[in-house]
mmCIF file with all atom_site columns, C-alpha atoms in Angstrom:
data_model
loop_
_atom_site.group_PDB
_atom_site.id
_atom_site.type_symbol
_atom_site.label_atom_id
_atom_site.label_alt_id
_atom_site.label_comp_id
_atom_site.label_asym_id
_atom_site.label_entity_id
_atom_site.label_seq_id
_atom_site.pdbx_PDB_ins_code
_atom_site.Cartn_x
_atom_site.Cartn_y
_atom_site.Cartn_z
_atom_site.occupancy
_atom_site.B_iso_or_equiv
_atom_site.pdbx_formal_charge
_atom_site.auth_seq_id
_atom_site.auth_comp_id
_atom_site.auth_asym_id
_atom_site.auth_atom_id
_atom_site.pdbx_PDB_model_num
ATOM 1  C CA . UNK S 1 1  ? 0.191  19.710 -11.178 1.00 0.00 ? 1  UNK S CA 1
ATOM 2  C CA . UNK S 1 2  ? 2.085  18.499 -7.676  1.00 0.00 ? 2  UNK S CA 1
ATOM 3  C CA . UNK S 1 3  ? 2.626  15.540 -9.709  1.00 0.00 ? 3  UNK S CA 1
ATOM 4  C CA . UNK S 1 4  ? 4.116  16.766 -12.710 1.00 0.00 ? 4  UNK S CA 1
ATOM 5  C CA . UNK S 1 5  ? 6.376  19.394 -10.830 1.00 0.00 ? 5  UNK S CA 1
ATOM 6  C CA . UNK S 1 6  ? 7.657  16.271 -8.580  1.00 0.00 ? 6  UNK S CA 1
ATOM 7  C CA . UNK S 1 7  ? 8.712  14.710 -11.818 1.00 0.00 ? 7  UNK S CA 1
ATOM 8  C CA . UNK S 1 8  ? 10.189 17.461 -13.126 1.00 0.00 ? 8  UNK S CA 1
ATOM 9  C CA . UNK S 1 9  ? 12.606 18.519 -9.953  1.00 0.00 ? 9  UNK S CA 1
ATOM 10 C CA . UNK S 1 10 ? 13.970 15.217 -10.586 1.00 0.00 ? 10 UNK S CA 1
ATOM 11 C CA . UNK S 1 11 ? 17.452 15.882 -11.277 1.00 0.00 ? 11 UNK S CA 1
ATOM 12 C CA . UNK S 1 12 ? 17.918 12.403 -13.631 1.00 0.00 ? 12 UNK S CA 1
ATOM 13 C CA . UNK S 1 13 ? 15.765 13.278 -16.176 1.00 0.00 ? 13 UNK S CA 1
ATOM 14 C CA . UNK S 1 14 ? 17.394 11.773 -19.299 1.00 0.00 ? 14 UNK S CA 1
ATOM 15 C CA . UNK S 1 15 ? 15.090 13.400 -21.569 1.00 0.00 ? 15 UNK S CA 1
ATOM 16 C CA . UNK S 1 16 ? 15.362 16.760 -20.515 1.00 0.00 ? 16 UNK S CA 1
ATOM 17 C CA . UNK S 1 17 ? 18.522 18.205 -21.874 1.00 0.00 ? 17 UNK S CA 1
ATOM 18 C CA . UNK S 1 18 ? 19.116 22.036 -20.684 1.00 0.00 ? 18 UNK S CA 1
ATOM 19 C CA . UNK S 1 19 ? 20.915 22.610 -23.409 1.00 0.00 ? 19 UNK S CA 1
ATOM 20 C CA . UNK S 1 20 ? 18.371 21.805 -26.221 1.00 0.00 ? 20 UNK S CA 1
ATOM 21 C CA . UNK S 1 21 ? 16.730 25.203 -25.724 1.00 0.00 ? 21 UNK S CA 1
ATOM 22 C CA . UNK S 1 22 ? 15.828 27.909 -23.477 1.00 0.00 ? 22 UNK S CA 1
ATOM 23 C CA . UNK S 1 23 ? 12.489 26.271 -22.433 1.00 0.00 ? 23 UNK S CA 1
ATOM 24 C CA . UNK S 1 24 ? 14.480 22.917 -21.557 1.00 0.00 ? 24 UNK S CA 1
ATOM 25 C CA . UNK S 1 25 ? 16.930 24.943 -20.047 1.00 0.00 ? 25 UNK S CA 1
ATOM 26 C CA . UNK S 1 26 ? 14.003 26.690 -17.910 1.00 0.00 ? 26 UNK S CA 1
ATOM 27 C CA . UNK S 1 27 ? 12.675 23.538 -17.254 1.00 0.00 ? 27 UNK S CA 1
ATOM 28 C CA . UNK S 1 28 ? 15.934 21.820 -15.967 1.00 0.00 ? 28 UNK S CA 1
ATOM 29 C CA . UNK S 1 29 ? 16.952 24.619 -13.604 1.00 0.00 ? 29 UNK S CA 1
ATOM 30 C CA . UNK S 1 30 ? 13.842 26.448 -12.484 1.00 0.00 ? 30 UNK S CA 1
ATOM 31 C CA . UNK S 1 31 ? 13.703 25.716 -8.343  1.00 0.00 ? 31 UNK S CA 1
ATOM 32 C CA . UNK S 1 32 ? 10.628 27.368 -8.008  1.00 0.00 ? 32 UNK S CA 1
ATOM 33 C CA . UNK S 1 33 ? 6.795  26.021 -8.919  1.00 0.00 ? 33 UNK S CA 1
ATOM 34 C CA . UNK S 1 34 ? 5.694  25.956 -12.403 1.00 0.00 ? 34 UNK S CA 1
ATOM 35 C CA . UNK S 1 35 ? 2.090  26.983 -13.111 1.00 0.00 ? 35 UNK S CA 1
ATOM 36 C CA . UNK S 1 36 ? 0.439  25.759 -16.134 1.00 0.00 ? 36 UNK S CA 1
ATOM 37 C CA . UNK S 1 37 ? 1.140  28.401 -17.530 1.00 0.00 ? 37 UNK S CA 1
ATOM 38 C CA . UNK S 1 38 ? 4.543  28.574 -17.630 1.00 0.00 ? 38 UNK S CA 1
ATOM 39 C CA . UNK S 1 39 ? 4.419  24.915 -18.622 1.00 0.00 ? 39 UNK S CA 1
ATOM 40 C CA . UNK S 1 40 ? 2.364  25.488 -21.608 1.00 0.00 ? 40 UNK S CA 1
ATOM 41 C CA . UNK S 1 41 ? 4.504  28.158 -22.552 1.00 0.00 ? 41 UNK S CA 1
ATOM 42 C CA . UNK S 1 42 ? 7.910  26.174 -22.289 1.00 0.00 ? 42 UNK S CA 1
ATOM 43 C CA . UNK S 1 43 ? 5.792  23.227 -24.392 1.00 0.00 ? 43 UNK S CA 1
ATOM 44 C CA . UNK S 1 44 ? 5.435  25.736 -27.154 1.00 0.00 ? 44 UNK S CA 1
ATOM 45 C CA . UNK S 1 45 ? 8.739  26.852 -27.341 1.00 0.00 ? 45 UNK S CA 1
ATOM 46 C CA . UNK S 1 46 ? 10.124 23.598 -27.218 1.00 0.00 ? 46 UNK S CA 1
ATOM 47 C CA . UNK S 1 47 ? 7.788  21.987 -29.840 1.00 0.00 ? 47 UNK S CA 1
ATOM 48 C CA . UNK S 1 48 ? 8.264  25.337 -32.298 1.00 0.00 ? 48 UNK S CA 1
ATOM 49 C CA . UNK S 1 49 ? 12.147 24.738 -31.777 1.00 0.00 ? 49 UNK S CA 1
ATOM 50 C CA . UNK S 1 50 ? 11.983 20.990 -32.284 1.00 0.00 ? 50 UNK S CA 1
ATOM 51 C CA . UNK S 1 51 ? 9.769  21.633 -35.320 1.00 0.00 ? 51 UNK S CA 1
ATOM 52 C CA . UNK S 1 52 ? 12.232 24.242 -36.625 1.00 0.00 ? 52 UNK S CA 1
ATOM 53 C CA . UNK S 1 53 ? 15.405 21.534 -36.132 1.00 0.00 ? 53 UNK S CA 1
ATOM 54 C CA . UNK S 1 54 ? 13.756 18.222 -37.951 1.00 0.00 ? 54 UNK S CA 1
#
């Protein structure tokens, strides 16, 4: 999980838009830790909006 929250408080992520959805958006500009949780959560939202779009 240290890993994965390194990566994401990388403020170059080219993949991660913030304004694709609120779970991007949550992703982009949280400061604080993620637990997996909250990560699995933000993957469902983002995959039911992606879903949704196509």
């Amino acid at each position: 999980m240290d890993k994965l929250q390194a990566h994401l408080v990388n403020p170059k992520l080219p993949y991660i838009q913030k304004e694709h959805c609120e779970a991007c958006y949550d992703i982009a500009t949280k400061i604080s830790r993620f637990s997996l949780g909250d990560m699995k959560e933000n993957c469902v939202i983002h995959n039911g909006i992606s879903i949704a779009m196509a």
